[in-house]
PDB file of C-alpha atoms in Angstrom:
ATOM      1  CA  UNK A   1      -7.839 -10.508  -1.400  1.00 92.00           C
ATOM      2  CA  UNK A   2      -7.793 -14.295  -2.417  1.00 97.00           C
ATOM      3  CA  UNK A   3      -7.127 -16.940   0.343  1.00 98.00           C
ATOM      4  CA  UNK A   4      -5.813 -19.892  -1.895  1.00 98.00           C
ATOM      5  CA  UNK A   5      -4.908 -21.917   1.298  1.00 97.00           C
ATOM      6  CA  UNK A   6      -5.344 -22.672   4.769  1.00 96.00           C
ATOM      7  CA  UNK A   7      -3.125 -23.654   7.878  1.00 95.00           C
ATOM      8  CA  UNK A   8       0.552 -24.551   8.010  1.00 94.00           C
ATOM      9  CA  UNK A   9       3.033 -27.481   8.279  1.00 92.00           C
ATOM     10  CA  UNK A  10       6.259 -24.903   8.765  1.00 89.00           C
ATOM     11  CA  UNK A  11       5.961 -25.741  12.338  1.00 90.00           C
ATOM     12  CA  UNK A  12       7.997 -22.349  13.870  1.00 95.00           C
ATOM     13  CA  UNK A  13       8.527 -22.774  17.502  1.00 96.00           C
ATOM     14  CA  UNK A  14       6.878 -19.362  18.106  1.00 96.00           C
ATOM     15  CA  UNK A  15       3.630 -19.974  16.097  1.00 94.00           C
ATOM     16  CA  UNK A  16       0.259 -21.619  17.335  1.00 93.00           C
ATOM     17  CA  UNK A  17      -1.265 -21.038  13.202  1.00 92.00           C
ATOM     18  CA  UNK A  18      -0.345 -25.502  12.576  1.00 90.00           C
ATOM     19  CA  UNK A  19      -2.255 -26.078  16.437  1.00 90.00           C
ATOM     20  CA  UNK A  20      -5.466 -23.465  15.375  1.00 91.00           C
ATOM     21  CA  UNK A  21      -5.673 -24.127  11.861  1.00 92.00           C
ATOM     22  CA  UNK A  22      -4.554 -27.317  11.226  1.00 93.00           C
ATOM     23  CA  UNK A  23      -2.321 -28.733   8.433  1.00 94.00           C
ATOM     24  CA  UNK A  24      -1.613 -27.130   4.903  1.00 96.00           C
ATOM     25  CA  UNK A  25      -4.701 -27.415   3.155  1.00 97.00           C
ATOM     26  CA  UNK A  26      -4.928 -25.523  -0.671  1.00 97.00           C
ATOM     27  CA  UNK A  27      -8.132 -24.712  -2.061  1.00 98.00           C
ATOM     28  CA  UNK A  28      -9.222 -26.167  -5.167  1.00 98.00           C
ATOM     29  CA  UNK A  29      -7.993 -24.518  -8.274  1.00 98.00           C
ATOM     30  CA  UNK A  30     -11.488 -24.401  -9.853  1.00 97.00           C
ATOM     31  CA  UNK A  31     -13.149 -23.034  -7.116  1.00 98.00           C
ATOM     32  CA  UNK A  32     -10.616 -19.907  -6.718  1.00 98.00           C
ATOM     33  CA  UNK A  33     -10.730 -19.384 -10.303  1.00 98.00           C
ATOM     34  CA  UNK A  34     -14.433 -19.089  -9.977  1.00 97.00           C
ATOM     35  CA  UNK A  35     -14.572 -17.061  -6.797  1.00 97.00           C
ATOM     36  CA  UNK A  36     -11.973 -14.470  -8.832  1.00 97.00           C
ATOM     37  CA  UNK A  37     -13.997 -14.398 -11.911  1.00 96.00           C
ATOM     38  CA  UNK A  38     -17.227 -13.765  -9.585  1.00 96.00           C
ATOM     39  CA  UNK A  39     -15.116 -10.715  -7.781  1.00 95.00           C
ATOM     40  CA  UNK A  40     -16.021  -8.336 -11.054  1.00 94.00           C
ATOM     41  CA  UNK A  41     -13.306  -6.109 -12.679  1.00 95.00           C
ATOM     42  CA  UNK A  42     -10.321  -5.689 -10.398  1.00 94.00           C
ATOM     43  CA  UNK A  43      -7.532  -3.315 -10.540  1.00 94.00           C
ATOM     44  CA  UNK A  44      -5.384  -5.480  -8.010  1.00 96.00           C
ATOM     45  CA  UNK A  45      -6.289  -9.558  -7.061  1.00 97.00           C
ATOM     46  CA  UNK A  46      -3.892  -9.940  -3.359  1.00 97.00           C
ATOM     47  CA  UNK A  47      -2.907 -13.815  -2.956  1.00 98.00           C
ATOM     48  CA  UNK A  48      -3.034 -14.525   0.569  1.00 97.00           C
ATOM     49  CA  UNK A  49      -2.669 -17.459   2.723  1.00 97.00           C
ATOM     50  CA  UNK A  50      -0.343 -18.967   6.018  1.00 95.00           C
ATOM     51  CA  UNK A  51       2.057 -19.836   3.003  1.00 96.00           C
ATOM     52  CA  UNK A  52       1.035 -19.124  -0.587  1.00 97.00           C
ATOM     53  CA  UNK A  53       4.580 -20.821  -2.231  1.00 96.00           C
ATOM     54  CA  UNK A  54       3.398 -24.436  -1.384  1.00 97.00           C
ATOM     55  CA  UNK A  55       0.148 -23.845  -2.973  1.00 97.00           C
ATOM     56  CA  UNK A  56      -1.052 -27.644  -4.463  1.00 97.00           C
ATOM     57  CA  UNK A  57       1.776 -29.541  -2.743  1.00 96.00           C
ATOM     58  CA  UNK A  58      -1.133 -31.280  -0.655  1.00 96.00           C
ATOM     59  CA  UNK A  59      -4.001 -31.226  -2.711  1.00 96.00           C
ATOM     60  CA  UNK A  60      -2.308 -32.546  -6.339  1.00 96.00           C
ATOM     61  CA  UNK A  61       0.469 -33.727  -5.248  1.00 96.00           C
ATOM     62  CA  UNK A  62       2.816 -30.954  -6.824  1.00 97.00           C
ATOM     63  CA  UNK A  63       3.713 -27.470  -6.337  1.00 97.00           C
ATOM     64  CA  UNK A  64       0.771 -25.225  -8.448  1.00 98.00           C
ATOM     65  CA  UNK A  65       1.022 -21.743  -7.279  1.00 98.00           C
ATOM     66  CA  UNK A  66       3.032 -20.544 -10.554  1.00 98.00           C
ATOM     67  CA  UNK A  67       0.089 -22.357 -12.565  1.00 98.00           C
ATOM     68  CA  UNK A  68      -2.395 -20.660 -10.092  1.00 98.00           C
ATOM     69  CA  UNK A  69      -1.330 -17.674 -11.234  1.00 98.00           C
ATOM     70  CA  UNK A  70      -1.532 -18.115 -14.494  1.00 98.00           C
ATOM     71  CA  UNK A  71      -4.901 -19.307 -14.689  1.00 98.00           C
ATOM     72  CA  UNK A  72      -5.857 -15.935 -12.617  1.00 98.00           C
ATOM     73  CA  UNK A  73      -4.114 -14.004 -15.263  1.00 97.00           C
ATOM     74  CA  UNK A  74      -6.064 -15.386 -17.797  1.00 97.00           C
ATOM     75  CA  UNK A  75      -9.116 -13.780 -16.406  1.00 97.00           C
ATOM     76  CA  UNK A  76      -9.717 -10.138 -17.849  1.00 96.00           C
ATOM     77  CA  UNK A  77     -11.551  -8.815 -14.956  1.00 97.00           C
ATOM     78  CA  UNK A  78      -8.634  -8.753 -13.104  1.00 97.00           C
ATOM     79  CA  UNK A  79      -5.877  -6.178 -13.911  1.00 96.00           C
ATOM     80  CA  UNK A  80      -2.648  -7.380 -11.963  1.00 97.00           C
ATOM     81  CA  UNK A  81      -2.048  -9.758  -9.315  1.00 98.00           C
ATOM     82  CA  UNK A  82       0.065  -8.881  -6.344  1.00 98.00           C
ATOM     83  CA  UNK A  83       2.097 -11.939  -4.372  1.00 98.00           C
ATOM     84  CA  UNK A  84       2.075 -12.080  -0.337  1.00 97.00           C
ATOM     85  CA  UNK A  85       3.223 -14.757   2.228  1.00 96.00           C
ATOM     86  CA  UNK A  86       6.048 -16.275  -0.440  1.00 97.00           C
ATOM     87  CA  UNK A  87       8.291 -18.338   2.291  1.00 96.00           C
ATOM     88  CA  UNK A  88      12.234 -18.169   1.013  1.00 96.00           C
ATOM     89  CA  UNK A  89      12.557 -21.539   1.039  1.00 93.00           C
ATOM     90  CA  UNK A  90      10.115 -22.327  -1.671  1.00 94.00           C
ATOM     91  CA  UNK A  91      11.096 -19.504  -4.226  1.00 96.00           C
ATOM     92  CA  UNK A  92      12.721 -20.975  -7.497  1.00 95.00           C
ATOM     93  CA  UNK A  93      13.514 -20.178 -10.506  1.00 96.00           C
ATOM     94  CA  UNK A  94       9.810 -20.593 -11.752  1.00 97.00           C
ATOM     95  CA  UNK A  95       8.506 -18.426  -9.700  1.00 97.00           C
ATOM     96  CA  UNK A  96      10.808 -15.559 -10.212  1.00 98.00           C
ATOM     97  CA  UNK A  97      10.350 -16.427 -13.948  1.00 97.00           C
ATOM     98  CA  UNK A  98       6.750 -15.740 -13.682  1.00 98.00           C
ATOM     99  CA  UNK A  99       7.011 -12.970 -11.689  1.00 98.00           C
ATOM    100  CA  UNK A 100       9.387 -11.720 -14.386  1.00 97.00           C
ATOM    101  CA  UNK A 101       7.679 -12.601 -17.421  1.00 97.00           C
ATOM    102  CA  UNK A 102       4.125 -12.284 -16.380  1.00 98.00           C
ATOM    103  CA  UNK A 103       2.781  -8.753 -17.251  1.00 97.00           C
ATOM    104  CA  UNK A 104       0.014  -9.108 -14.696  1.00 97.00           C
ATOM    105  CA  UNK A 105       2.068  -9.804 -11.956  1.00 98.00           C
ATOM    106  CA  UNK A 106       2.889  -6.832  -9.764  1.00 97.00           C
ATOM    107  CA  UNK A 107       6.829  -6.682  -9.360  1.00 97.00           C
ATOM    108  CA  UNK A 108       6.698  -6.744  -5.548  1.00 98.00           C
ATOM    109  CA  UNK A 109       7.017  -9.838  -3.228  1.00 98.00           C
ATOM    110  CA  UNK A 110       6.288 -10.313   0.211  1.00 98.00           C
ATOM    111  CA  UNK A 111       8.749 -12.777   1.826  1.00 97.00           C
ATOM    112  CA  UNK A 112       8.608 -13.306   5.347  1.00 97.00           C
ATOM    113  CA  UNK A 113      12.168 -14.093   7.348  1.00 97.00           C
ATOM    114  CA  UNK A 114      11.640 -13.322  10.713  1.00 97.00           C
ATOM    115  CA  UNK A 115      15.580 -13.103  11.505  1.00 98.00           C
ATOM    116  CA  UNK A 116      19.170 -13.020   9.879  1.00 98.00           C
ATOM    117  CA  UNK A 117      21.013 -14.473  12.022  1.00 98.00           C
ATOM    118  CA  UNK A 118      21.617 -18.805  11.637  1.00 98.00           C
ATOM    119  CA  UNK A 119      21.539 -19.775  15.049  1.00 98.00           C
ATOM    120  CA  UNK A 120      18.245 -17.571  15.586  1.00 98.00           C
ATOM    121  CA  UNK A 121      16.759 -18.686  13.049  1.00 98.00           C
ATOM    122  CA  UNK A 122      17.501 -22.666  13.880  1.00 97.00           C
ATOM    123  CA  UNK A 123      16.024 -22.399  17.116  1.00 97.00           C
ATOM    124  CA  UNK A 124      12.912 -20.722  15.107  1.00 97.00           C
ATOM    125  CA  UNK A 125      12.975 -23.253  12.941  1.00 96.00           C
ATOM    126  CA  UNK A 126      13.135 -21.508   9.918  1.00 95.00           C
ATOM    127  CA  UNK A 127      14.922 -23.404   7.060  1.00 91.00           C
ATOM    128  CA  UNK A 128      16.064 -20.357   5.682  1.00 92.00           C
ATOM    129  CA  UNK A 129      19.942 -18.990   6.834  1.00 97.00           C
ATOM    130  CA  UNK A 130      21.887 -15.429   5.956  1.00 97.00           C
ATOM    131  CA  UNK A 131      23.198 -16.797   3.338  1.00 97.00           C
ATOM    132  CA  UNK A 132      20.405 -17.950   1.543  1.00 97.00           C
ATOM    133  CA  UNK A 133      18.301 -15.090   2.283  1.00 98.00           C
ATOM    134  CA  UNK A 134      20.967 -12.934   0.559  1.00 98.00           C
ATOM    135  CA  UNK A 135      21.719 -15.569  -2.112  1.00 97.00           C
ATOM    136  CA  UNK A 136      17.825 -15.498  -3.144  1.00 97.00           C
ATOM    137  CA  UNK A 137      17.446 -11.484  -2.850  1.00 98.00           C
ATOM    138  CA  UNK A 138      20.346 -11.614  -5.226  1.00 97.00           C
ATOM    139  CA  UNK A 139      18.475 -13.752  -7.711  1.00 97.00           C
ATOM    140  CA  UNK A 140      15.379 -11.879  -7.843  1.00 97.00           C
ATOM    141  CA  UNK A 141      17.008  -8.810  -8.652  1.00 97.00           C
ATOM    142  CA  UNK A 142      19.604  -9.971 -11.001  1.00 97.00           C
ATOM    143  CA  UNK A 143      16.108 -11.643 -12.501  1.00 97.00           C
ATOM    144  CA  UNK A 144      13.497  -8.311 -11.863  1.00 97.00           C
ATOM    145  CA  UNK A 145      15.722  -5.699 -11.038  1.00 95.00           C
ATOM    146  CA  UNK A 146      12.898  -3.259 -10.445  1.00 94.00           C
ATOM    147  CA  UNK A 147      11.543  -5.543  -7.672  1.00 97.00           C
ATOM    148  CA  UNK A 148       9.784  -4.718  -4.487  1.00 97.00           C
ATOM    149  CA  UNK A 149      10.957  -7.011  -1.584  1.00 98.00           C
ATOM    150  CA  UNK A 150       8.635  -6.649   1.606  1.00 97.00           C
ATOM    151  CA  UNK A 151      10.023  -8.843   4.815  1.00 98.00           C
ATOM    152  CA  UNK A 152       8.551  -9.190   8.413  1.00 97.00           C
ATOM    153  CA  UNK A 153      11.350  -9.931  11.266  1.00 98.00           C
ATOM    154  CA  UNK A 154      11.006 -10.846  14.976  1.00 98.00           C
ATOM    155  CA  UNK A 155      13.155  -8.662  17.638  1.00 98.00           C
ATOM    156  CA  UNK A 156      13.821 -10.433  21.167  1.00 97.00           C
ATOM    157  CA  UNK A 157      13.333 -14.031  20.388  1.00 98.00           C
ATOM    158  CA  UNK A 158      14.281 -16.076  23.288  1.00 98.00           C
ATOM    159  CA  UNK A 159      18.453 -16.021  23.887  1.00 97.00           C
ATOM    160  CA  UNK A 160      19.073 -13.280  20.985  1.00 98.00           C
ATOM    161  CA  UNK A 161      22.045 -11.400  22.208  1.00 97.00           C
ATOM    162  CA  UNK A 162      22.570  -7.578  21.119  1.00 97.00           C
ATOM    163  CA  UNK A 163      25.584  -8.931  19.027  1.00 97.00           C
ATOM    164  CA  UNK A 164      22.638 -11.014  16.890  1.00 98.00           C
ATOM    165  CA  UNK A 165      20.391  -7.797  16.823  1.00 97.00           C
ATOM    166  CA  UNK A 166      23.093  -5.524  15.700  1.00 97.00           C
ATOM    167  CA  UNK A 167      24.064  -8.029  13.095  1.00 98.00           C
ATOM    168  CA  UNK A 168      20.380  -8.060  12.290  1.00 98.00           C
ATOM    169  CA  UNK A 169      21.006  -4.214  11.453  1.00 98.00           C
ATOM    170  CA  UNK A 170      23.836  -4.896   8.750  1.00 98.00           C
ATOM    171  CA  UNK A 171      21.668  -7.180   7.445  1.00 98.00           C
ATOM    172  CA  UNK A 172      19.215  -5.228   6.957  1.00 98.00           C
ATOM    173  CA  UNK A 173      21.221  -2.175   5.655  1.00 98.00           C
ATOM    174  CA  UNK A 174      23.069  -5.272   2.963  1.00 97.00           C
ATOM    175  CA  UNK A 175      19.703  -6.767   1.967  1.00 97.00           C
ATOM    176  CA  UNK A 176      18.173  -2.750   1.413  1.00 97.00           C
ATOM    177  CA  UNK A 177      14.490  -4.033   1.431  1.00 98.00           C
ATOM    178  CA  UNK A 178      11.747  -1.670   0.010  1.00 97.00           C
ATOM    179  CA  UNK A 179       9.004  -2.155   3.205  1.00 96.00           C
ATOM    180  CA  UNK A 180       9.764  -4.066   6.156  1.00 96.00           C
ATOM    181  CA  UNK A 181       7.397  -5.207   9.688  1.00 96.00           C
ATOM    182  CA  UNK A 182       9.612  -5.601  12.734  1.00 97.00           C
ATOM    183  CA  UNK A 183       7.602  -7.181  15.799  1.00 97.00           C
ATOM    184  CA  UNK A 184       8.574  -7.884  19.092  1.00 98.00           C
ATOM    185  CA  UNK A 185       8.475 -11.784  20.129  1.00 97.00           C
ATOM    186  CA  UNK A 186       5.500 -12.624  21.768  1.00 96.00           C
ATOM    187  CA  UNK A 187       5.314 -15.483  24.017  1.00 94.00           C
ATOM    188  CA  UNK A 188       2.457 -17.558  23.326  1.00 94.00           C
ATOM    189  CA  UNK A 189       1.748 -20.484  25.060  1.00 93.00           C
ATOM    190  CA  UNK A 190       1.863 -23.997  23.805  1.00 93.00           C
ATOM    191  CA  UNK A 191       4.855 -23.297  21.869  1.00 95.00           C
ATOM    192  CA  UNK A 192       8.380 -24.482  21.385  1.00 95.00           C
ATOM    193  CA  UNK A 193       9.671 -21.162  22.361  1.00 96.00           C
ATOM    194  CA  UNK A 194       7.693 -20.195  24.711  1.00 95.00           C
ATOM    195  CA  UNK A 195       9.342 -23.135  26.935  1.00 94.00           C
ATOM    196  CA  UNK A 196      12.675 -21.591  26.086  1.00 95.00           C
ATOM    197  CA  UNK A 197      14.996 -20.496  28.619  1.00 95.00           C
ATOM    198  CA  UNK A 198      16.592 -16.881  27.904  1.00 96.00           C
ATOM    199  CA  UNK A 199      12.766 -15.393  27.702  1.00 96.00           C
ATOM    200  CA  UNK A 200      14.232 -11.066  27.348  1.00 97.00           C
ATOM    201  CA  UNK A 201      12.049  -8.237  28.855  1.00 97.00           C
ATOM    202  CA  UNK A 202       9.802  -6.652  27.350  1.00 97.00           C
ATOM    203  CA  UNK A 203      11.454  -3.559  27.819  1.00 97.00           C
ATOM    204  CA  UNK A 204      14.257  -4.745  25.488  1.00 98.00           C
ATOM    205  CA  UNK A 205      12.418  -6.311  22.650  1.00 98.00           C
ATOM    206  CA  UNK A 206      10.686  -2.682  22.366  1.00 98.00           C
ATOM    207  CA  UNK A 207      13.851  -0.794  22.381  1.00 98.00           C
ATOM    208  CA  UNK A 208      15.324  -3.553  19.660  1.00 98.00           C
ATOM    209  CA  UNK A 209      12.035  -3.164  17.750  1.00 98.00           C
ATOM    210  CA  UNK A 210      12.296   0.630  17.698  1.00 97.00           C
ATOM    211  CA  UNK A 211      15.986   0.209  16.669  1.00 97.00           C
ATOM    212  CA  UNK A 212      15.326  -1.691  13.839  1.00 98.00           C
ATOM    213  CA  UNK A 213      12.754   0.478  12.589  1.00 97.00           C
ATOM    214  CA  UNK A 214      15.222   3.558  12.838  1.00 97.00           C
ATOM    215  CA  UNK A 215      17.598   1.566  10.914  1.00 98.00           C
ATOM    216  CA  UNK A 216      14.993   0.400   8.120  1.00 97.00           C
ATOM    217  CA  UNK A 217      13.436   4.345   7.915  1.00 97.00           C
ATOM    218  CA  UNK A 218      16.874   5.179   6.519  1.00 96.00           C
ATOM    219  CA  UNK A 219      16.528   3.001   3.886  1.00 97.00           C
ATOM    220  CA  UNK A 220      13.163   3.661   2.788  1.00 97.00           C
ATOM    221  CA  UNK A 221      14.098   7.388   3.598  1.00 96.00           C
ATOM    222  CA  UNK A 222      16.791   6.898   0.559  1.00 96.00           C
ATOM    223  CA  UNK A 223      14.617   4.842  -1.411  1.00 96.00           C
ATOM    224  CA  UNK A 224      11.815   7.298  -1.831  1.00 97.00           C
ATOM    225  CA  UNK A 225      14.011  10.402  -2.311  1.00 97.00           C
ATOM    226  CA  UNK A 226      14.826   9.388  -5.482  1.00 96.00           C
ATOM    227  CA  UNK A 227      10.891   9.678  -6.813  1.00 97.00           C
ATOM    228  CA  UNK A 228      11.066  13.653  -6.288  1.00 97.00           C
ATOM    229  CA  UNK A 229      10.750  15.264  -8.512  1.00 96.00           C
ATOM    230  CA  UNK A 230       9.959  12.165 -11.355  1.00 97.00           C
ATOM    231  CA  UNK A 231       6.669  10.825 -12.271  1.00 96.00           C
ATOM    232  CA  UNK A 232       4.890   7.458 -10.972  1.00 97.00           C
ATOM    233  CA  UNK A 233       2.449   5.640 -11.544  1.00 96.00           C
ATOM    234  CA  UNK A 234      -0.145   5.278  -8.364  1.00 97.00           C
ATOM    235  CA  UNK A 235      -3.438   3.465  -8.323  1.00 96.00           C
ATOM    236  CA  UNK A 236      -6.188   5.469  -6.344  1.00 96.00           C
ATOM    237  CA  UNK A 237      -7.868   3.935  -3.073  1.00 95.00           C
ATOM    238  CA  UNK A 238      -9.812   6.609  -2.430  1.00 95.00           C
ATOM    239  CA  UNK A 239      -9.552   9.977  -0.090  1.00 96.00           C
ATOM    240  CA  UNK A 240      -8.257  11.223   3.119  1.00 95.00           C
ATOM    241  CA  UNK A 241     -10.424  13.599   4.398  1.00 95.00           C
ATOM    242  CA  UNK A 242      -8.093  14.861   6.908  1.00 94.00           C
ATOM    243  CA  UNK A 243      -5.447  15.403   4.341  1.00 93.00           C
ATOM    244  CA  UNK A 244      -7.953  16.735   1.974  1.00 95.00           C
ATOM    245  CA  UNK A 245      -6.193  14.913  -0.509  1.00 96.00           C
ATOM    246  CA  UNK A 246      -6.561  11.590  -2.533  1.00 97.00           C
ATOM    247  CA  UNK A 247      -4.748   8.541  -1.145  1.00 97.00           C
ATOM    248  CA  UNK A 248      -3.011   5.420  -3.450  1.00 97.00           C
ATOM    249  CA  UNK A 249       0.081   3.195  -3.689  1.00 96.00           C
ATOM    250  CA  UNK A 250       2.477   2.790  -6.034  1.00 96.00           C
ATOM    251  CA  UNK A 251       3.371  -1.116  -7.090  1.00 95.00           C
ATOM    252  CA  UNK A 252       6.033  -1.043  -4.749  1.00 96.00           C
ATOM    253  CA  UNK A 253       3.401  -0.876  -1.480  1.00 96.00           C
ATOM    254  CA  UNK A 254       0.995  -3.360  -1.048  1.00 95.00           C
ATOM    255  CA  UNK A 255      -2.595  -2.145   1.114  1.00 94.00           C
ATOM    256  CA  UNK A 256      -2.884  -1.486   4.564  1.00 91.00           C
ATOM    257  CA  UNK A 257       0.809  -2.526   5.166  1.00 93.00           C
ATOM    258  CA  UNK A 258       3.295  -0.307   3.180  1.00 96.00           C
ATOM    259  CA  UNK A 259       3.347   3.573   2.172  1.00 95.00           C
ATOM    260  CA  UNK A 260       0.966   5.630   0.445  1.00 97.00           C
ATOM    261  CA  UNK A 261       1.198   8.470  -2.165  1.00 98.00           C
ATOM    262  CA  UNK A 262      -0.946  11.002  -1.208  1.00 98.00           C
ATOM    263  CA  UNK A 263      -1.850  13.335  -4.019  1.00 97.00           C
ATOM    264  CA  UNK A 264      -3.955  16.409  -5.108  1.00 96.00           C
ATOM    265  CA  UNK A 265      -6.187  16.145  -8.433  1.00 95.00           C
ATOM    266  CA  UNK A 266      -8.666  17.526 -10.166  1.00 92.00           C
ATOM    267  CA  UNK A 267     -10.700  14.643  -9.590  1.00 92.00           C
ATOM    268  CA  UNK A 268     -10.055  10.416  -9.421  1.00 94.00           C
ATOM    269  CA  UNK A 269     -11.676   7.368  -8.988  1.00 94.00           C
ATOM    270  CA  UNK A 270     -10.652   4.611  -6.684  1.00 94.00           C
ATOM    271  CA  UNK A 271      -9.748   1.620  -8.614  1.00 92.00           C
ATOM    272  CA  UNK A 272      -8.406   3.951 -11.786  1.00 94.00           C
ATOM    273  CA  UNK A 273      -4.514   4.661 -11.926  1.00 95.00           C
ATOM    274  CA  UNK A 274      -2.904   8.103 -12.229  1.00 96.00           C
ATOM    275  CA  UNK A 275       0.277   9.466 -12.998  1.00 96.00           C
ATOM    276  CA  UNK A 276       1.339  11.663 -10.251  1.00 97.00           C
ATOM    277  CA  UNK A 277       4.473  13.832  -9.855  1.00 97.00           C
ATOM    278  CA  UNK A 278       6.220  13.794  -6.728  1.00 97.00           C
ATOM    279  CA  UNK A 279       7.315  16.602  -4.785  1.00 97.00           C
ATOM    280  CA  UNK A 280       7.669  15.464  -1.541  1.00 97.00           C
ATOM    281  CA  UNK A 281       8.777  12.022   0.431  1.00 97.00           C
ATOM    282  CA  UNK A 282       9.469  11.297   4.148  1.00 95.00           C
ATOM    283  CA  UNK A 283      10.920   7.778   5.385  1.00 93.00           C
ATOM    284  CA  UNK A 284       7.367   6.033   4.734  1.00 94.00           C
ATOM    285  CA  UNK A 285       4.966   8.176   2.341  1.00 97.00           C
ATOM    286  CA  UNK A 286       5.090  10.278  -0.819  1.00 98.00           C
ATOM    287  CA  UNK A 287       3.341  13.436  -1.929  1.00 98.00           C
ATOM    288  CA  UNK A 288       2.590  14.894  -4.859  1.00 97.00           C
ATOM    289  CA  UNK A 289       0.117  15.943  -7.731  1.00 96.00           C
ATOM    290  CA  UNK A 290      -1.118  15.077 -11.523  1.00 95.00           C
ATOM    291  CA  UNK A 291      -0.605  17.157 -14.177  1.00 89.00           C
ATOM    292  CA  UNK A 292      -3.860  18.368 -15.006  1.00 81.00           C
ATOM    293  CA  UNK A 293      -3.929  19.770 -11.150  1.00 76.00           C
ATOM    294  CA  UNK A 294      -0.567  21.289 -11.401  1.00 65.00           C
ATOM    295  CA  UNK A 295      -1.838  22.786 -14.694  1.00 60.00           C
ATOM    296  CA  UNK A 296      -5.041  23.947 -12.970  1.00 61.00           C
ATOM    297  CA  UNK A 297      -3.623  25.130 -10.352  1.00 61.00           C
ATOM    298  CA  UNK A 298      -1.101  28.310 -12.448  1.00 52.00           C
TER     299      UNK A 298
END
């Protein structure tokens, strides 16, 4: 992973990151292009920071992040670049250009919106609203239609009424994202929200958080059905031992965070892509084998 930035200005009422870290501070361009170059031949650079869409705004006095990533791109040891922490309100049209255009850029985008619903997300403070979270999922797929949208949301903010969590649900099921986090609201103190009256019980938030994920295993359930049987294209990270099988991702699932592909093959390399044929999927993972192993294997 690259950190481009540090800290925050976004100011959500249930985040201390702006009180720990401190104000939105990018890294010079120079310097990551040089710590990249110095990482050695790289199947996958990660971007990562509090906020990676307003990389620059502080430090040149414009938004840079599209011309961040084209100045990674232009280094050959790295192989593709894959996007995290893009916040909705700062996604235009060049970004979505870039990441439509660029050949090194995976097609996958990690967009953090923490709710659906407009009054929620106001006493958040999240400039985004259902409509413009919709809107913008619209134009990135009318732009990339083969793109991966990852989202994080928040269950049992402070006042959220099971009328706002169920219409979380439709949201969810309209918006059909490819990975999603769902966490329940943690009350930190020194926080807007954490002065809030209408704190829910913990008890709640978990059932609303376990709701949420049976809605969103349906759609990746669906999702992933339709590899069976097809061919994709998975970059190796290595082996599970207690699977006694080799473990990847396909461009669709970023590390640590989204599903694997676990696969049997005569041998690979972590680092080295494969094309593996699926034979199996669940709501989160996918299974399958390479040809030479299949081959091997009659």
């Amino acid at each position: 992973m690259l950190k481009i930035a540090d800290g925050c200005n976004n100011h959500c009422t249930y985040c201390l990151i702006p009180k720990i870290r401190g104000k939105y501070r990018s890294y010079p361009m120079e310097k990551l292009v040089a710590e990249a170059q110095a990482l050695g031949d790289l199947s996958e650079l990660i971007l990562v920071a509090q906020d990676t869409t307003r990389y620059g705004e502080d430090l040149y006095g414009k938004n840079c992040f599209v011309e961040l990533i084209r100045r990674l791109s232009a280094l050959e040891n790295i192989g593709s670049i894959r996007l995290l922490y893009c916040y909705p309100d700062v996604i235009g049209d060049e970004l979505i250009e870039e990441i439509a255009t660029n050949p090194k850029v995976v097609k996958y985008i990690d967009i953090p919106l923490q709710h659906s619903e407009d009054r929620v997300l106001k006493l958040m403070n999240r400039k985004g609203s259902r409509e413009s979270y919709l809107a913008l999922l619209h134009k990135l797929r009318a732009r990339v239609p083969q793109i991966a949208v990852r989202s994080t949301f928040i269950a049992g903010f402070p006042t959220e009424t099971e009328e706002e969590v169920s219409a979380l649900g439709d949201f969810l099921r309209e918006a059909r994202l490819t990975n999603c986090g769902f966490f329940a609201y943690s009350r930190e103190p020194d926080t807007t929200a954490y002065r809030l009256k209408g704190q829910i019980p913990s008890r709640i938030k978990q059932k609303r958080v376990r709701a949420l994920y049976r809605i969103q295993e349906e759609i990746s359930a669906a999702f992933l059905k339709q590899f069976v049987g097809k061919e994709v294209e998975v970059l190796c990270d290595g082996i599970d031992y207690d699977r006694k099988c080799f473990v990847g991702r396909t461009w669709w699932s970023a590390p640590d965070i989204d599903g694997k592909v676990y696969f049997h093959a005569s041998e690979a390399e972590q680092g080295e892509r494969y094309i593996v044929k699926i034979t199996r999927a669940d709501s989160y993972d996918l299974f399958g084998a390479t040809e030479e192993y299949n081959e091997s294997s009659q």
